Tab-separated table of C-alpha atoms in Angstrom:
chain	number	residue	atom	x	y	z
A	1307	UNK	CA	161.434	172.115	86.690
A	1308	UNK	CA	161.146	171.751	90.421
A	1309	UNK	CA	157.902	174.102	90.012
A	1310	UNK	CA	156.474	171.875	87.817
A	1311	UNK	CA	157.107	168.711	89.580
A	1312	UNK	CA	155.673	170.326	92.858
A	1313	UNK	CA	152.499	171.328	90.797
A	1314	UNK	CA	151.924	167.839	89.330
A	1315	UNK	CA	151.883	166.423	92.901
A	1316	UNK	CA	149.774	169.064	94.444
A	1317	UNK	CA	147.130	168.231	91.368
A	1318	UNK	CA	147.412	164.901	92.053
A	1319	UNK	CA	146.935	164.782	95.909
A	1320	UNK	CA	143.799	167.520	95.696
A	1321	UNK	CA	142.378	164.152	93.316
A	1322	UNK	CA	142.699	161.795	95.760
A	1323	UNK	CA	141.350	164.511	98.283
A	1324	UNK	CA	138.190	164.510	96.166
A	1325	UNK	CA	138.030	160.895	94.986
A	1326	UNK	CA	138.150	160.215	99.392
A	1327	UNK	CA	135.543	163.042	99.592
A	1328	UNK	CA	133.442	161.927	96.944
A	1329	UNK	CA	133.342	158.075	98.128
A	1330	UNK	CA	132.553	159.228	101.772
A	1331	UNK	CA	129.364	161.241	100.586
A	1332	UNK	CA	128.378	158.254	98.394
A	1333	UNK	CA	128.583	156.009	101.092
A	1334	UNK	CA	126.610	158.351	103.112
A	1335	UNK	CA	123.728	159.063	100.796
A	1336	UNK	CA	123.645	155.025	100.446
A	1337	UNK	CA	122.901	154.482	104.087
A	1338	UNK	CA	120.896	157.123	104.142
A	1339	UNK	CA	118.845	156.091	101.158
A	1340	UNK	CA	116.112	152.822	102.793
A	1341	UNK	CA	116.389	149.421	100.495
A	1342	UNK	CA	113.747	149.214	98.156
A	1343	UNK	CA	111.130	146.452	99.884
A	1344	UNK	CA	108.332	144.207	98.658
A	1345	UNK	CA	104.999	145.260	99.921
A	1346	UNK	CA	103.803	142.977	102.559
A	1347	UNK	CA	101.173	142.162	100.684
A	1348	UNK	CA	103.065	140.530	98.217
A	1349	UNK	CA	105.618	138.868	100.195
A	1350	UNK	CA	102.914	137.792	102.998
A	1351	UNK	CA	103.516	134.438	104.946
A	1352	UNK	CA	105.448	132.843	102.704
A	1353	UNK	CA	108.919	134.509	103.203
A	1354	UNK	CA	108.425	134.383	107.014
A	1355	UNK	CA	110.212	130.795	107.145
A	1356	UNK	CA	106.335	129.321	108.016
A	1357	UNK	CA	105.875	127.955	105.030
A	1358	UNK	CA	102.930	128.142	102.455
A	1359	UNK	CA	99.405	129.067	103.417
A	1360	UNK	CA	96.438	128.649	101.676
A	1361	UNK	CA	94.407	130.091	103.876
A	1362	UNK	CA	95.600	133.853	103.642
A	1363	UNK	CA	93.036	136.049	101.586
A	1364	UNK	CA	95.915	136.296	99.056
A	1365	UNK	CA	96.081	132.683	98.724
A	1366	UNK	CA	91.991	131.903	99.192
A	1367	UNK	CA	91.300	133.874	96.327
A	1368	UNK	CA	93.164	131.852	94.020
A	1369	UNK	CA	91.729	129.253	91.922
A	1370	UNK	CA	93.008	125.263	93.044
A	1371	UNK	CA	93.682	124.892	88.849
A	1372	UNK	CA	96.373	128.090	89.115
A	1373	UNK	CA	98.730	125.496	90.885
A	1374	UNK	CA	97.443	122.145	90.977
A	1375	UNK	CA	96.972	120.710	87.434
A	1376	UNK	CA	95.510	117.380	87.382
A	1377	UNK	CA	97.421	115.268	83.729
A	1378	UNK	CA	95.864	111.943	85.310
A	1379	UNK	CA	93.765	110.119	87.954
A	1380	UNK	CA	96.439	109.306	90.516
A	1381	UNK	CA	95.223	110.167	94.034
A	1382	UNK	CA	97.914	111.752	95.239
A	1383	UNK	CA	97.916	115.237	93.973
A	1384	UNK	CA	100.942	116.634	92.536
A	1385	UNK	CA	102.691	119.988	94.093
A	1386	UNK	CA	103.059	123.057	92.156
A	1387	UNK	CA	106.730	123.674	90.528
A	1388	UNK	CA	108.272	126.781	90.475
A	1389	UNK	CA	106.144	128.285	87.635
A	1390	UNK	CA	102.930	128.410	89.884
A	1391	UNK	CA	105.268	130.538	92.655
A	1392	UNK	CA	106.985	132.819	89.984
A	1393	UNK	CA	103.653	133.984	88.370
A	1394	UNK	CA	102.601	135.878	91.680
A	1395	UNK	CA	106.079	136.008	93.198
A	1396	UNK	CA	108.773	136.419	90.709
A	1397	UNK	CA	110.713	139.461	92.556
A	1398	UNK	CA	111.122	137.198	95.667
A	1399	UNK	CA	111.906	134.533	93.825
A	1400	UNK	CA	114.970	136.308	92.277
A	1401	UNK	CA	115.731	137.375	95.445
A	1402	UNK	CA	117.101	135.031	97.900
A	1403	UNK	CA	117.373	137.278	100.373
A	1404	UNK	CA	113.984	137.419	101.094
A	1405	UNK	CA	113.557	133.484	102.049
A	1406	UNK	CA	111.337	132.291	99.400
A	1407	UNK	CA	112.382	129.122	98.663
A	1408	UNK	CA	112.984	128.399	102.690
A	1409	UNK	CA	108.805	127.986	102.178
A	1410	UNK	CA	109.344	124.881	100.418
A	1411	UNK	CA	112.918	123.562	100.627
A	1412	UNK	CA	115.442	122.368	103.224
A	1413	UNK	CA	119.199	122.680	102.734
A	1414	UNK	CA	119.323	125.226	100.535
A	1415	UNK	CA	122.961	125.293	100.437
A	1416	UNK	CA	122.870	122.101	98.432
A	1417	UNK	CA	123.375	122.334	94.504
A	1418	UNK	CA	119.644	120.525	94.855
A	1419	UNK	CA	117.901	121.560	97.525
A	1420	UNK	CA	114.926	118.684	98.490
A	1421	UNK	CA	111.722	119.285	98.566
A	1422	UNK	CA	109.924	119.371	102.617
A	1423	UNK	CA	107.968	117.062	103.688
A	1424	UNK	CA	104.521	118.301	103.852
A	1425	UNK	CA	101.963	117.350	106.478
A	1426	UNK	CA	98.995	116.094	105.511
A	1427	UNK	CA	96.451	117.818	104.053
A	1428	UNK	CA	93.718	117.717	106.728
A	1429	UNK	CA	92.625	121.403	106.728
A	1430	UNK	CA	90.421	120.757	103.068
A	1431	UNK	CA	86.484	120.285	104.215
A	1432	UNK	CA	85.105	117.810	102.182
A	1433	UNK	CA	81.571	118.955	100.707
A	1434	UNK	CA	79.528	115.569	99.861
A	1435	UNK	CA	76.097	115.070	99.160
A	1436	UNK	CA	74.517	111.540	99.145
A	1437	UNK	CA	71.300	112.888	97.599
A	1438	UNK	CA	73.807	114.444	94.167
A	1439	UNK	CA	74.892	110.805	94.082
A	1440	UNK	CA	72.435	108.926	94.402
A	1441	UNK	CA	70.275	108.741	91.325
A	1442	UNK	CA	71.068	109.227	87.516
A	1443	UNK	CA	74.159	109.371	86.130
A	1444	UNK	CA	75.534	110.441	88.905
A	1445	UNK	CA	75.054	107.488	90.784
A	1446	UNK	CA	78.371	105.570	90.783
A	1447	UNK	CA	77.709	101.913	89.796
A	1448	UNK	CA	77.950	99.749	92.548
A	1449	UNK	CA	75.691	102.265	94.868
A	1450	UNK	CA	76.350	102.739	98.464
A	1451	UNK	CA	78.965	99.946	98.593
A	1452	UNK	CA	81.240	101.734	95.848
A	1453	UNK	CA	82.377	103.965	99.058
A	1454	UNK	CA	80.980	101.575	101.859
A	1455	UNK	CA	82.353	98.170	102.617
A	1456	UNK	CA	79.971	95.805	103.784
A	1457	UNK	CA	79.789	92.385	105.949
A	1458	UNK	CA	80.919	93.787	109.344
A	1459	UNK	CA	79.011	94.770	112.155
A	1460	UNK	CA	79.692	98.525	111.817
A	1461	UNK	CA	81.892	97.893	108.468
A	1462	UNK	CA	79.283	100.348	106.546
A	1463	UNK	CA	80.099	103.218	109.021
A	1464	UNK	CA	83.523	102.760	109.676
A	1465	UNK	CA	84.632	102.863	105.808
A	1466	UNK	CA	83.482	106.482	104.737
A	1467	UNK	CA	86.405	107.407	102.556
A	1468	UNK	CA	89.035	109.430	103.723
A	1469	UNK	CA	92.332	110.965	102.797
A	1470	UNK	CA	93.881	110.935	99.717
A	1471	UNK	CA	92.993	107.282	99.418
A	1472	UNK	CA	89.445	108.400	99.147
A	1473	UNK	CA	90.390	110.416	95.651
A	1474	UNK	CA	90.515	106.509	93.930
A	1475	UNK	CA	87.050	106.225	94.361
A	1476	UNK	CA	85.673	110.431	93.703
A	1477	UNK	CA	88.177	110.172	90.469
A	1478	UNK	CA	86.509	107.292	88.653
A	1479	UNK	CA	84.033	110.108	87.706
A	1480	UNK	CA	85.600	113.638	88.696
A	1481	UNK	CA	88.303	112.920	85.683
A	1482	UNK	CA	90.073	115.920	84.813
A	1483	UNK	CA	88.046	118.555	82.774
A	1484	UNK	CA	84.206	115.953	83.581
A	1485	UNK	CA	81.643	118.376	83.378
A	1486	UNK	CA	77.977	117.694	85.180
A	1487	UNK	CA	75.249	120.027	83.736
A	1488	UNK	CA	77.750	122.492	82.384
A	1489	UNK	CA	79.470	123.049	86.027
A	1490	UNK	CA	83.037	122.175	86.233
A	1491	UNK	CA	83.466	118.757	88.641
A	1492	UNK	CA	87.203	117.954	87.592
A	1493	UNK	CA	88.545	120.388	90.091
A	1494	UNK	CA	89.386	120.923	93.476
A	1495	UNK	CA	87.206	123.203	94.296
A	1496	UNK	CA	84.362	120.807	93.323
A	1497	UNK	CA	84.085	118.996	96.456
A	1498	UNK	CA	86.801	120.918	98.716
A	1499	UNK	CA	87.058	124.052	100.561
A	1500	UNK	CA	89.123	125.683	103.428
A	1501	UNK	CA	88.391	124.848	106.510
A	1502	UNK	CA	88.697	122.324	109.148
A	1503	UNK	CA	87.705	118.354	108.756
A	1504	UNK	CA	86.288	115.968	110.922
A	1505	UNK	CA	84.958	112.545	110.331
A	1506	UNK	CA	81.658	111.542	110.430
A	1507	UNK	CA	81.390	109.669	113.599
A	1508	UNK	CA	80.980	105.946	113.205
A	1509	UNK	CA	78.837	105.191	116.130
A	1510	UNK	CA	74.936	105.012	116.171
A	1511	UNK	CA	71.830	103.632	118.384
A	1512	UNK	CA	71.715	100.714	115.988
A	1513	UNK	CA	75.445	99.610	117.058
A	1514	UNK	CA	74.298	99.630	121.032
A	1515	UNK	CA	72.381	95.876	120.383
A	1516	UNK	CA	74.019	92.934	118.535
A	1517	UNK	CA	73.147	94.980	114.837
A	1518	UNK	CA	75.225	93.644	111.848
A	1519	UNK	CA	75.248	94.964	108.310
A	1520	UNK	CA	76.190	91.748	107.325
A	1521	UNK	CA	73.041	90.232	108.242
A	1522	UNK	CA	70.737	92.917	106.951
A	1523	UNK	CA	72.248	92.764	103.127
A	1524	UNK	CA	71.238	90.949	99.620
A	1525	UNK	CA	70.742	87.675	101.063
A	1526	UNK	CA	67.714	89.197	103.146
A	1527	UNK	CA	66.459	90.982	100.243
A	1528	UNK	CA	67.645	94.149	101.741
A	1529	UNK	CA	69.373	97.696	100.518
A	1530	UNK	CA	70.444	100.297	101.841
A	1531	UNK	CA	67.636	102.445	101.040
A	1532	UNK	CA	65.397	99.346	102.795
A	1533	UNK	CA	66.775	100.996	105.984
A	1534	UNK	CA	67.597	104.438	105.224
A	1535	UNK	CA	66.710	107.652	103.986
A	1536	UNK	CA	68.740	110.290	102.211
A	1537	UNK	CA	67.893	114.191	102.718
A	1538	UNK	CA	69.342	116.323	100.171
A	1539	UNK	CA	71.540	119.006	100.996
A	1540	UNK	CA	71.408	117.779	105.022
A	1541	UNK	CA	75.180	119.175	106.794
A	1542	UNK	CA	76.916	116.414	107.090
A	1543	UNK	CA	76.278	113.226	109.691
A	1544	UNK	CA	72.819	114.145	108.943
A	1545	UNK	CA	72.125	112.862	104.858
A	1546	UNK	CA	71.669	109.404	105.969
A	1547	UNK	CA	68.812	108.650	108.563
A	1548	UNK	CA	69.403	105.848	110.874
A	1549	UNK	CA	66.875	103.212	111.761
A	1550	UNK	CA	65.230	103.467	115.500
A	1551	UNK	CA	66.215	100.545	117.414
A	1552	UNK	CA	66.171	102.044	120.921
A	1553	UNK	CA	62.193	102.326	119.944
A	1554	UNK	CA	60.852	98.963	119.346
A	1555	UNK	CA	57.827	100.851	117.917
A	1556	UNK	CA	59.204	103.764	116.111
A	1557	UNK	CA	57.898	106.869	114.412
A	1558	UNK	CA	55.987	106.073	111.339
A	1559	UNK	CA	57.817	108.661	109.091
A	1560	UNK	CA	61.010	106.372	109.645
A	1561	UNK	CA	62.487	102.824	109.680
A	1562	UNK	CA	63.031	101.223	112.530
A	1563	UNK	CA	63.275	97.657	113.532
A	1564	UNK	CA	59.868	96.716	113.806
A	1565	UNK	CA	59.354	97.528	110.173
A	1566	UNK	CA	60.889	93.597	109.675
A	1567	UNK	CA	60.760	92.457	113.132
A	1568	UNK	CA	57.392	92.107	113.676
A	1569	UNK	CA	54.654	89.810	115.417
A	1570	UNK	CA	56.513	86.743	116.528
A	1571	UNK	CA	60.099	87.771	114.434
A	1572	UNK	CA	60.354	89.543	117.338
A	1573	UNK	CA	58.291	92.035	118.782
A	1574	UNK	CA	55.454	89.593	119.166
A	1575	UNK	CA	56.012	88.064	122.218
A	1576	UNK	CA	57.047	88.301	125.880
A	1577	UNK	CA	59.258	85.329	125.320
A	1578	UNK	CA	63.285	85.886	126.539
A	1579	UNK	CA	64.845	83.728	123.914
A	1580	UNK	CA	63.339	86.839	120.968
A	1581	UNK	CA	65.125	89.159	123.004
A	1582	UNK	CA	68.115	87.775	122.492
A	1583	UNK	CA	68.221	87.796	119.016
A	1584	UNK	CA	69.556	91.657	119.299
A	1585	UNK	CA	70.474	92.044	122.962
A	1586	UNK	CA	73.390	90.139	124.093
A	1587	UNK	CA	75.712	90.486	127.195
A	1588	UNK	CA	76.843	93.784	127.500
A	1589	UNK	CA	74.474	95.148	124.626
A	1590	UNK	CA	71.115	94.154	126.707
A	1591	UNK	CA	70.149	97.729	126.778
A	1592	UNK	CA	67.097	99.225	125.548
């Protein structure tokens, strides 16, 4: 009986023997054995705690529509949800490990983590052409003055349309889905790209003497086009000639002052009081 009883026990301690052996070696080969990992590719700047990029090659070569979708004409555009993120990233999305959602939330230890406040959107060139939209159907009603305020002295200049505020005005005809000779205008990519912005600058020879658009409008019987020239596809700050006031007798393949101010308007004479009709304290300068 004793035999027996010594027998079971031996059995018994030569399993735990093995069971210790076994986990050891599994243990081992685990450590041994490198985590399965994303390619880079894949994960790219977006699980590196910097946030979303658009400009990574990844990222450029996707279509605006994949993750913005326009349902209306509000000017501030909507961000993706989680459906545009999981169709490319679903693996890191299931995996919290790997920081996805730190691209786009704070807190994330919240039941509902909020969304991050995202800078402005500055880094979108804006491609415009005044020539596209300015004759036809493409011409917006109101001309000129349905982007450019009038009845200051550099009021025209100084209200180009910018920021998302400017989308009220482009979306009257860029509704979702418009189509202009069978090319898709509805979209982002219709008049944005990547790239840096900056403004067209607001200054010009015309603003150096006592020039007002104001007094250069309907009541005169003037345009914008009385004035100005548009050259089609021009970079920008170059579509729109300006007069040449600096010249009181300008090139004859442009505007300039003396088109109007002639004879004794004017030009005519050598009398001071004409002069000061544009020149005035501080703007005296020819």
């Amino acid at each position: 009986m004793r035999d027996k009883i010594a027998l079971v026990a031996l059995l018994g301690l030569l399993s735990c023997v093995a069971c210790i052996a076994f986990a050891r070696s599994g243990a081992k080969a685990s450590a041994a054995m490198p985590v399965p990992r994303v390619a880079a590719a894949v994960v790219s700047p977006i699980v590196q705690g910097g946030g979303f990029s658009h400009a990574t090659s990844t990222h450029a070569g996707i279509s605006c529509a994949s993750c913005h979708a326009r349902s209306g004409n509000s000017p501030q555009v909507s961000l993706p949800g989680h459906k545009a993120c999981t169709n490319c990233h679903m693996q890191q999305f299931v995996s919290p490990e790997l920081g996805l959602c730190a691209s786009c939330h704070t807190n994330l230890e919240s039941g509902n983590p909020p969304v991050k406040a995202f800078p402005a959107m500055r880094s979108f060139n804006v491609k415009f052409d005044h020539a596209q939209h300015n004759a036809g159907a493409a011409r917006p009603e109101a001309g000129c003055s349905s982007c450019h305020a009038g009845g200051g002295r550099r009021s025209a200049a100084l209200s180009i349309p910018a920021g998302l505020g400017a989308h009220s005005n482009c979306f009257q005809c860029h509704t979702p889905g418009a189509q202009s000779g069978g090319r898709d205008i509805g979209s982002c990519s219709a008049c944005h790209s990547l790239g840096g912005y900056s403004r067209t600058p607001a200054g010009g020879r015309a603003f150096r003497v006592s020039f007002t658009h104001a007094a250069h409008g309907p009541r005169q019987g003037m345009n914008c086009s009385t004035c100005h020239n548009v050259r089609a596809g021009a970079p920008q700050g170059r579509q729109v000639t300006s007069t040449t006031p600096t010249q009181h007798f300008g090139s004859a393949r442009g505007q300039n002052c003396m088109t109007c101010h002639n004879e004794r308007r004017a030009f005519g004479g050598d009398d001071f009081a004409s002069c000061k009709r544009c020149h005035k304290g501080k703007t005296f300068r020819f």
